[in-house]
Coordinates of C-alpha atoms in Angstrom, one line a residue:
M380 CA 196.4 229.8 114.4
R381 CA 195.0 228.7 117.8
H382 CA 196.4 227.0 120.9
A383 CA 195.3 224.2 123.2
P384 CA 195.9 224.0 126.9
Q385 CA 199.0 221.9 127.7
G386 CA 198.1 218.3 127.6
A387 CA 194.5 218.9 126.9
G388 CA 193.2 215.9 124.9
A389 CA 196.7 214.8 124.1
V390 CA 197.0 211.7 121.9
T391 CA 199.9 209.4 122.7
G392 CA 201.7 208.2 119.7
P393 CA 203.4 204.8 119.3
D394 CA 206.4 204.1 121.5
C395 CA 208.7 203.6 118.5
V396 CA 208.8 205.1 115.1
D397 CA 210.9 203.5 112.4
L398 CA 212.0 206.4 110.2
K399 CA 213.6 204.0 107.8
G400 CA 216.6 206.2 107.5
K401 CA 214.6 209.3 106.4
R402 CA 215.4 212.7 107.8
V403 CA 212.4 214.6 109.2
L404 CA 212.1 218.3 109.8
V405 CA 209.5 219.4 112.3
F406 CA 208.8 223.0 111.1
I407 CA 207.1 225.3 113.6
V408 CA 205.6 228.5 112.2
A409 CA 205.3 231.0 115.0
Y410 CA 203.9 234.5 115.5
N411 CA 203.3 236.0 118.9
A412 CA 203.6 232.5 120.4
A413 CA 205.8 233.4 123.4
T414 CA 203.4 231.7 125.9
T415 CA 203.0 228.5 123.9
I416 CA 206.1 227.8 121.9
E417 CA 207.9 225.9 124.7
K418 CA 204.8 223.9 125.5
V419 CA 204.6 222.8 121.8
L420 CA 208.2 221.7 121.8
T421 CA 207.7 219.6 125.0
R422 CA 204.8 217.8 123.4
I423 CA 206.8 216.4 120.5
P424 CA 206.7 212.6 121.3
A425 CA 209.8 210.9 122.7
S426 CA 209.7 208.5 119.8
L427 CA 210.9 211.3 117.6
H428 CA 213.8 212.2 119.8
T429 CA 216.3 210.7 117.3
P430 CA 219.2 212.1 115.3
E431 CA 217.1 211.9 112.1
V432 CA 214.6 214.4 113.5
E433 CA 215.3 218.1 113.7
V434 CA 213.2 221.1 114.6
L435 CA 213.1 224.4 112.8
I436 CA 211.3 227.4 114.5
I437 CA 210.8 230.5 112.3
D438 CA 209.5 233.4 114.3
D439 CA 207.7 235.7 111.9
S440 CA 208.9 239.0 113.4
S441 CA 206.7 238.5 116.5
K442 CA 206.0 241.5 118.8
D443 CA 206.6 239.4 121.9
D444 CA 209.4 237.1 123.2
T445 CA 208.7 234.1 120.8
F446 CA 212.3 234.2 119.5
R447 CA 213.9 234.5 122.9
N448 CA 211.8 231.8 124.4
G449 CA 212.6 229.5 121.5
L450 CA 216.3 230.1 122.1
R451 CA 216.0 229.4 125.8
F452 CA 214.4 226.0 125.1
Q453 CA 217.1 225.3 122.6
R454 CA 219.8 225.9 125.2
Q455 CA 218.1 223.9 127.9
N456 CA 217.2 220.8 125.9
S457 CA 219.2 218.4 123.8
A458 CA 216.6 215.8 122.9
F459 CA 216.8 216.9 119.2
K460 CA 218.5 219.5 117.2
I461 CA 216.6 222.8 117.3
T462 CA 217.3 225.7 114.9
V463 CA 215.6 229.0 115.8
L464 CA 215.3 231.7 113.1
R465 CA 213.5 235.1 113.0
T466 CA 212.4 236.8 109.8
P467 CA 213.8 240.4 109.1
E468 CA 210.2 241.5 108.6
N469 CA 206.8 239.8 108.8
Q470 CA 206.2 237.5 105.9
G471 CA 202.7 236.3 106.7
Y472 CA 201.5 232.8 107.3
G473 CA 202.2 231.7 103.7
G474 CA 205.5 233.5 103.5
N475 CA 206.7 231.8 106.6
Q476 CA 205.9 228.4 105.2
K477 CA 207.9 229.2 102.0
L478 CA 211.0 229.7 104.1
G479 CA 210.6 226.5 106.0
Y480 CA 209.9 224.4 103.0
Q481 CA 212.9 225.9 101.1
Y482 CA 215.0 225.2 104.2
A483 CA 213.9 221.5 104.2
I484 CA 214.8 221.2 100.5
D485 CA 218.1 222.9 100.8
N486 CA 219.2 220.8 103.8
N487 CA 218.2 217.5 102.2
F488 CA 215.4 216.5 104.5
D489 CA 213.1 213.8 103.2
I490 CA 209.9 215.0 105.1
V491 CA 208.8 218.3 106.5
A492 CA 206.0 218.4 109.1
L493 CA 204.2 221.7 109.6
V494 CA 203.3 222.4 113.2
H495 CA 201.8 225.7 114.5
G496 CA 203.5 227.4 117.4
D497 CA 200.3 228.2 119.2
G498 CA 199.6 224.5 119.9
Q499 CA 196.3 224.3 117.9
Y500 CA 197.4 221.0 116.3
A501 CA 198.6 218.2 118.6
P502 CA 202.3 217.4 118.1
E503 CA 201.5 214.0 119.7
K504 CA 199.9 213.0 116.4
L505 CA 203.2 213.4 114.4
P506 CA 204.2 209.7 114.5
A507 CA 200.8 208.6 113.1
L508 CA 200.8 211.3 110.4
L509 CA 204.3 210.4 109.4
A510 CA 203.4 206.7 108.7
P511 CA 202.0 207.1 105.1
L512 CA 205.0 209.2 104.0
L513 CA 207.5 206.7 105.5
A514 CA 205.7 203.8 103.8
G515 CA 205.8 205.6 100.5
E516 CA 202.0 205.7 100.2
A517 CA 201.6 209.5 100.0
D518 CA 203.3 212.6 98.9
A519 CA 201.5 214.7 101.4
V520 CA 199.5 213.9 104.6
F521 CA 196.9 216.3 106.0
G522 CA 195.6 216.1 109.5
S523 CA 191.8 216.5 109.2
R524 CA 189.4 217.6 111.9
M525 CA 186.4 216.9 109.6
I526 CA 186.7 213.1 109.0
D527 CA 184.5 212.9 112.1
K528 CA 182.5 216.1 111.9
R529 CA 180.9 215.5 115.3
A530 CA 184.3 215.3 116.9
A531 CA 185.1 218.8 115.5
R532 CA 182.1 220.3 117.2
A533 CA 182.9 218.4 120.4
G534 CA 186.4 219.8 120.3
G535 CA 185.0 223.3 120.4
M536 CA 184.9 224.4 116.8
P537 CA 182.3 227.2 116.6
L538 CA 179.2 226.4 114.6
Y539 CA 179.8 229.1 112.1
K540 CA 183.3 227.9 111.4
W541 CA 182.1 224.3 111.2
I542 CA 179.5 225.2 108.6
G543 CA 181.8 227.5 106.7
N544 CA 184.5 224.8 106.6
Q545 CA 182.2 222.3 105.1
I546 CA 180.7 224.8 102.5
L547 CA 184.1 225.9 101.3
T548 CA 185.5 222.4 101.2
A549 CA 182.5 221.1 99.2
F550 CA 183.0 224.0 96.7
Q551 CA 186.7 223.4 96.5
N552 CA 186.3 219.6 95.9
R553 CA 183.8 220.4 93.2
M554 CA 186.0 222.8 91.4
L555 CA 189.1 220.6 91.6
G556 CA 187.4 217.2 91.2
A557 CA 188.9 216.2 94.6
A558 CA 187.4 214.4 97.6
L559 CA 189.1 215.8 100.6
S560 CA 187.3 216.0 104.0
E561 CA 188.9 219.3 104.8
F562 CA 190.9 222.0 102.9
H563 CA 191.5 224.2 105.9
S564 CA 193.5 222.3 108.4
G565 CA 197.0 223.7 108.9
Y566 CA 198.4 220.4 110.1
R567 CA 200.4 219.1 107.1
L568 CA 203.3 216.9 106.3
Y569 CA 205.0 216.9 102.9
A570 CA 207.7 214.8 101.1
T571 CA 210.3 217.3 100.1
K572 CA 210.5 215.7 96.7
A573 CA 206.9 216.6 96.2
L574 CA 207.5 220.2 97.3
A575 CA 210.4 220.5 94.9
Q576 CA 208.0 219.7 92.0
I577 CA 205.6 222.6 92.7
P578 CA 206.2 226.3 92.5
F579 CA 205.1 227.1 96.1
E580 CA 207.3 230.2 96.1
R581 CA 204.8 231.8 93.7
N582 CA 201.9 231.3 96.2
T583 CA 200.4 234.0 98.3
N584 CA 202.0 235.0 101.7
N585 CA 198.5 235.1 103.2
F586 CA 196.4 232.4 104.9
H587 CA 195.1 230.9 101.6
F588 CA 198.6 229.7 100.9
D589 CA 197.3 226.3 102.2
T590 CA 194.6 226.2 99.5
E591 CA 197.0 227.1 96.7
I592 CA 199.5 224.4 97.7
I593 CA 196.6 221.8 97.6
I594 CA 195.7 223.0 94.1
Q595 CA 199.3 222.5 93.0
L596 CA 199.4 219.0 94.5
V597 CA 196.2 218.0 92.8
L598 CA 197.1 219.5 89.4
K599 CA 200.4 217.7 89.6
N600 CA 198.6 214.4 90.4
L601 CA 200.5 214.0 93.7
R602 CA 199.1 211.7 96.3
I603 CA 197.3 213.3 99.3
A604 CA 196.4 211.2 102.4
E605 CA 194.2 212.4 105.3
L606 CA 194.2 211.1 108.9
P607 CA 192.0 212.3 111.7
I608 CA 193.3 214.7 114.3
P609 CA 191.7 216.1 117.4
T610 CA 190.1 219.6 117.4
Y611 CA 191.1 222.2 120.0
Y612 CA 189.5 225.6 120.6
G613 CA 190.1 227.7 123.7
D614 CA 190.9 231.3 124.7
E615 CA 193.4 231.8 121.9
I616 CA 193.7 234.7 119.6
C617 CA 192.7 234.2 116.0
H618 CA 194.7 236.1 113.4
V619 CA 192.5 235.1 110.4
N620 CA 189.8 237.5 109.0
G621 CA 187.1 235.0 108.2
M622 CA 185.3 236.9 105.5
K623 CA 188.5 237.9 103.7
Y624 CA 189.8 234.4 104.0
A625 CA 186.6 233.0 102.4
A626 CA 186.7 235.6 99.6
D627 CA 190.4 234.8 98.9
I628 CA 189.5 231.1 98.7
F629 CA 186.6 231.7 96.3
L630 CA 188.7 233.8 94.0
T631 CA 191.7 231.4 94.1
M632 CA 189.5 228.5 93.1
L633 CA 188.0 230.5 90.2
R634 CA 191.5 231.3 89.0
A635 CA 192.6 227.7 89.3
R636 CA 189.6 226.5 87.4
A637 CA 190.0 229.1 84.7
H638 CA 193.7 228.0 84.4
Q639 CA 192.6 224.4 84.0
M640 CA 190.2 225.4 81.3
N641 CA 192.9 227.4 79.5
I642 CA 190.9 230.6 79.9
F643 CA 193.3 232.3 82.2
F644 CA 197.0 231.4 82.8
D645 CA 198.4 231.5 86.3
R646 CA 202.1 230.6 86.7
K647 CA 201.7 229.2 90.2
F648 CA 199.3 226.6 88.8
D649 CA 201.5 225.8 85.8
V650 CA 202.8 222.5 87.3
N651 CA 202.8 220.2 84.3
P652 CA 205.1 220.1 81.2
P653 CA 203.6 221.4 78.0
E654 CA 201.7 218.9 75.8
E655 CA 203.6 218.0 72.6
T656 CA 200.3 217.4 70.7
Y657 CA 196.7 218.1 71.4
D658 CA 193.9 215.5 71.7
L659 CA 191.2 215.2 69.1
K660 CA 188.0 217.1 69.7
L661 CA 185.4 214.6 68.5
G662 CA 181.9 213.9 69.5
F663 CA 180.8 217.6 69.5
E664 CA 181.0 220.6 67.2
S665 CA 184.6 221.6 67.0
S666 CA 187.4 222.6 64.6
H667 CA 188.3 218.9 64.1
T668 CA 184.8 217.7 63.3
A669 CA 184.3 220.6 60.9
A670 CA 187.6 219.8 59.1
I671 CA 186.9 216.1 58.9
A672 CA 183.4 216.8 57.5
A673 CA 185.0 219.1 54.9
A674 CA 187.3 216.3 53.6
R675 CA 186.1 215.0 50.3
P676 CA 186.0 211.2 50.2
G677 CA 188.9 209.7 48.2
S678 CA 190.8 213.0 47.9
H679 CA 194.5 213.4 48.2
I680 CA 195.2 215.5 51.3
L681 CA 198.3 217.3 52.6
D682 CA 197.9 217.8 56.3
V683 CA 200.2 220.7 57.2
G684 CA 201.2 220.6 60.9
C685 CA 199.9 217.0 61.2
G686 CA 201.4 216.3 64.7
S687 CA 201.0 212.6 65.5
G688 CA 198.5 212.1 62.7
Y689 CA 195.3 211.7 64.6
I690 CA 193.3 213.8 62.1
G691 CA 195.0 211.8 59.3
L692 CA 193.6 208.6 60.8
E693 CA 190.1 210.0 60.6
L694 CA 190.7 211.1 57.0
L695 CA 191.8 207.6 56.1
K696 CA 188.4 206.3 57.2
K697 CA 186.9 208.5 54.4
G698 CA 189.1 206.8 51.8
C699 CA 191.5 209.7 51.6
R700 CA 195.2 209.5 50.8
V701 CA 197.1 211.5 53.4
T702 CA 200.5 213.1 53.6
G703 CA 201.4 214.7 56.9
M704 CA 204.0 217.4 57.3
D705 CA 205.3 218.7 60.6
R706 CA 208.4 219.6 62.5
Y707 CA 207.9 216.7 64.8
V708 CA 206.4 213.5 63.3
P709 CA 206.2 209.9 64.7
E710 CA 209.0 207.5 64.2
A711 CA 208.4 205.1 61.4
S712 CA 207.7 202.2 63.8
E713 CA 205.0 204.4 65.6
A714 CA 203.5 206.0 62.6
P715 CA 199.7 205.3 62.5
G716 CA 197.9 203.9 59.5
Q717 CA 199.0 204.5 55.9
I718 CA 199.9 208.1 56.4
N719 CA 203.1 209.3 54.6
F720 CA 204.9 211.5 57.1
I721 CA 207.4 214.2 56.1
C722 CA 209.5 216.0 58.8
W723 CA 209.8 219.6 57.9
D724 CA 210.2 223.0 59.5
L725 CA 207.0 224.9 58.5
D726 CA 208.9 228.2 58.8
R727 CA 211.1 227.3 55.9
K728 CA 210.0 228.9 52.6
E729 CA 210.2 226.0 50.2
F730 CA 208.2 222.8 50.4
P731 CA 209.6 219.2 50.5
V732 CA 206.8 217.8 48.4
N733 CA 205.0 218.6 45.1
V734 CA 202.1 220.6 46.5
S735 CA 200.3 220.6 43.1
Q736 CA 199.4 216.9 43.4
F737 CA 197.0 217.4 46.3
D738 CA 193.3 218.0 46.1
Q739 CA 192.9 219.6 49.6
I740 CA 195.4 221.1 52.0
F741 CA 194.6 221.1 55.7
M742 CA 196.1 223.7 58.0
L743 CA 194.4 223.1 61.4
D744 CA 195.5 225.5 64.1
I745 CA 198.8 226.1 62.3
I746 CA 198.8 229.6 60.9
E747 CA 198.9 231.3 64.3
H748 CA 202.2 229.4 65.0
L749 CA 204.1 230.6 61.9
K750 CA 206.6 233.4 62.1
A751 CA 205.5 234.8 58.8
P752 CA 202.1 233.5 57.7
E753 CA 201.9 235.9 54.8
E754 CA 205.1 234.5 53.3
F755 CA 203.9 230.9 54.0
L756 CA 200.6 231.5 52.2
D757 CA 202.4 233.1 49.2
E758 CA 204.8 230.2 48.9
L759 CA 202.0 227.7 49.3
R760 CA 200.0 229.4 46.5
F761 CA 203.0 229.5 44.2
A762 CA 203.8 225.8 44.9
T763 CA 200.2 224.7 43.9
G764 CA 200.9 225.8 40.3
C765 CA 197.6 226.1 38.4
K766 CA 195.7 223.4 40.2
R767 CA 193.6 225.5 42.6
P768 CA 193.5 223.1 45.6
E769 CA 191.0 223.7 48.4
I770 CA 192.5 225.0 51.6
I771 CA 190.9 224.0 55.0
M772 CA 192.1 226.2 57.7
T773 CA 191.2 226.8 61.4
T774 CA 192.7 229.2 63.9
A775 CA 191.8 230.8 67.2
N776 CA 189.5 233.9 67.3
V777 CA 191.4 236.5 69.4
A778 CA 188.2 238.6 69.6
F779 CA 186.4 235.8 71.6
L780 CA 184.2 237.0 74.5
A781 CA 186.6 235.6 77.1
T782 CA 189.6 237.4 75.7
R783 CA 187.6 240.6 75.5
A784 CA 186.6 240.2 79.1
M785 CA 190.3 239.8 80.1
L786 CA 191.2 242.9 78.2
L787 CA 188.4 244.8 80.0
F788 CA 190.1 243.9 83.3
G789 CA 193.6 244.7 82.0
Q790 CA 194.6 241.0 81.4
F791 CA 196.3 239.6 78.4
N792 CA 198.5 236.8 79.6
Y793 CA 199.7 233.9 77.5
G794 CA 199.5 230.3 78.6
K795 CA 200.1 226.7 77.5
K796 CA 196.9 226.2 75.6
G797 CA 193.8 228.0 74.3
I798 CA 193.6 231.2 72.3
L799 CA 196.6 232.8 74.0
D800 CA 198.8 229.8 73.7
A801 CA 202.4 231.0 74.4
T802 CA 203.5 229.3 71.1
H803 CA 201.2 231.5 69.1
T804 CA 203.1 234.2 67.2
R805 CA 200.1 235.7 65.2
L806 CA 196.5 236.2 66.3
F807 CA 193.5 236.8 64.1
T808 CA 189.9 238.0 64.0
F809 CA 187.4 237.0 61.3
R810 CA 188.2 240.2 59.4
S811 CA 192.0 240.1 59.7
L812 CA 192.1 236.4 58.6
A813 CA 189.8 237.1 55.6
E814 CA 191.9 240.1 54.6
L815 CA 195.1 238.0 54.9
L816 CA 193.7 235.3 52.6
K817 CA 192.4 237.9 50.1
Q818 CA 195.7 239.7 49.9
S819 CA 197.6 236.4 49.5
G820 CA 195.5 235.5 46.5
Y821 CA 193.0 233.0 47.9
K822 CA 189.3 232.9 47.1
L823 CA 187.2 232.6 50.3
L824 CA 184.6 229.9 49.9
E825 CA 183.4 229.7 53.5
I826 CA 184.2 231.3 56.8
R827 CA 182.3 230.5 60.0
G828 CA 182.7 230.3 63.8
I829 CA 183.4 227.3 66.0
P830 CA 182.1 227.0 69.6
A831 CA 184.5 226.6 72.6
P832 CA 185.4 223.0 73.3
F833 CA 183.5 222.7 76.6
P834 CA 183.6 218.9 76.6
K835 CA 187.4 219.0 76.7
A836 CA 187.3 221.2 79.8
L837 CA 184.2 219.9 81.6
G838 CA 184.1 216.3 80.3
H839 CA 181.7 214.7 77.8
N840 CA 178.4 215.1 79.6
W841 CA 175.0 216.7 79.0
F842 CA 176.0 220.0 80.5
S843 CA 179.1 220.5 78.3
R844 CA 177.1 219.5 75.2
L845 CA 174.4 221.9 76.1
L846 CA 177.0 224.7 76.4
V847 CA 178.3 223.8 73.0
R848 CA 174.8 224.1 71.5
L849 CA 174.2 227.4 73.4
N850 CA 177.5 228.7 72.1
G851 CA 176.5 227.7 68.6
A852 CA 173.3 229.7 68.9
L853 CA 175.2 232.8 70.1
I854 CA 177.6 232.5 67.2
R855 CA 174.6 232.9 64.9
I856 CA 174.0 236.2 66.6
S857 CA 177.6 237.5 66.6
R858 CA 180.3 235.2 65.3
G859 CA 183.0 237.7 66.1
L860 CA 182.1 237.9 69.7
F861 CA 181.1 234.3 70.5
S862 CA 183.3 232.1 68.2
Y863 CA 186.2 230.4 69.9
Q864 CA 187.8 229.4 66.6
I865 CA 187.5 230.4 63.0
F866 CA 186.9 227.8 60.3
V867 CA 187.8 228.7 56.7
C868 CA 187.4 227.0 53.4
A869 CA 189.3 228.8 50.6
E870 CA 190.7 228.1 47.2
A871 CA 194.3 228.9 46.1
A872 CA 194.2 231.0 42.9
P873 CA 197.1 230.7 40.5
T874 CA 199.8 233.3 40.7
V875 CA 200.0 235.8 37.8
D876 CA 203.1 234.0 36.6
N877 CA 201.5 230.6 36.7
L878 CA 198.3 231.9 35.1
L879 CA 200.4 233.5 32.3
H880 CA 202.1 230.2 31.6
E881 CA 198.7 228.5 31.7
T882 CA 197.3 231.2 29.3
I883 CA 200.1 230.8 26.9
S884 CA 200.1 227.0 26.8
G885 CA 196.3 227.0 26.6
S886 CA 196.3 229.5 23.8
D887 CA 199.0 227.5 21.9
A888 CA 196.8 224.4 22.1
L889 CA 193.7 226.3 21.1
R890 CA 195.6 228.0 18.2
A891 CA 196.8 224.6 16.9
N892 CA 193.2 223.3 17.1
V893 CA 191.9 226.2 15.1
Q894 CA 194.6 226.0 12.5
S895 CA 194.0 222.3 12.0
R896 CA 190.4 222.9 11.3
V897 CA 191.1 225.7 8.9
A898 CA 193.6 223.6 7.0

């Protein structure tokens, strides 16, 4: 944090601000700001001297008289209510913000405006920055020094900081798919309703807290507005280690992107509810395209774990008759196509339908969700009678390169999607899945690897399709290492009991035929 000389380059706000009945908290983070805190307070525009506006100062265990000077100003001024707090121990820049935002939420403020106690960011700009929030046009407003990049240099921003700011911002925009002019301004205003929707308490206590909260806002699809602010640099003390800050930003963005791609789960970026069903993975080599290709035209198919029936719709296009079975199925009025849906808990042992009538049984990304897959496969085989239907099965490959790399670095964390989906109860490799099928009495007809669904993570473009092809080539070298999923085609063999009945009935028919010929 940096401070500007009193009144230097001050920007006069509008004479009157219509707060529209909203309560605003001006939250001042302060550390060793004894010489500047009172100046910052006096620069808050008169238009904000209303009962709806309060000021909160949190002194982060400063080594100077920041707390005492804040109290002195509080006693001598009554333009607005001022609350001065001091942390029991230093919380860091991010930790201090957490306290202020929680205070704003707990005390029912509508808006919280972050101001630095060293005066780096002009309090005179508060009325202008409040406008988008008051108008309901944004969930967060950032004061940006880089909307006019020349003004930032003219305001004294050192060249190396100016260049570094732009490089980091460009990298962060690219990783997040955002278009902000600056990620590194500390002048920010938030709607407390927006803050209440994101887990900011899980963020770092260090300076890259500001980056983590932007990531959370973007992933939550909350609206961010930017407005220009003046740049001040003087004889202030900088508490930020530039190289460490840049490294922290880089690693944070990699973690966030990995979380988006379901490679690595990070709770602080887990801001959206879980998906009830997964989208189809079509247009590239995937478990879905492999399964659809394996469907025999005109066959009668039981789709176990059918979800909303998206795969079933594709099977209907091949002239198949489809029965879908799942714990959650669409309402009759919303059911797609001519699919017959059956609502059923797949962890129950019995089946609600005559399984022997089906030619093929699809189990796409299902077996890993079952509590007892061995019992399920046994019951399925028994229910097929002597018909020997074909089983089309897909599941995640826990031995995939990314999972192995996580283990190498001591990570094995579950998330919402991907191989380590938190709803997975059993995980398989090629060998363990083949052994499970063999011991359950199934004849393995085909087992092969499926590439990672790069187009789902990176969009359908030439680069993602190239990655799928490269992944496919690597699978041919080592399917256990490079396969994201396992595709299996198997045949359910009759149980000994069923085969005995088939043998007896077949023998009876054969005996009768032989005897008729002899007679």
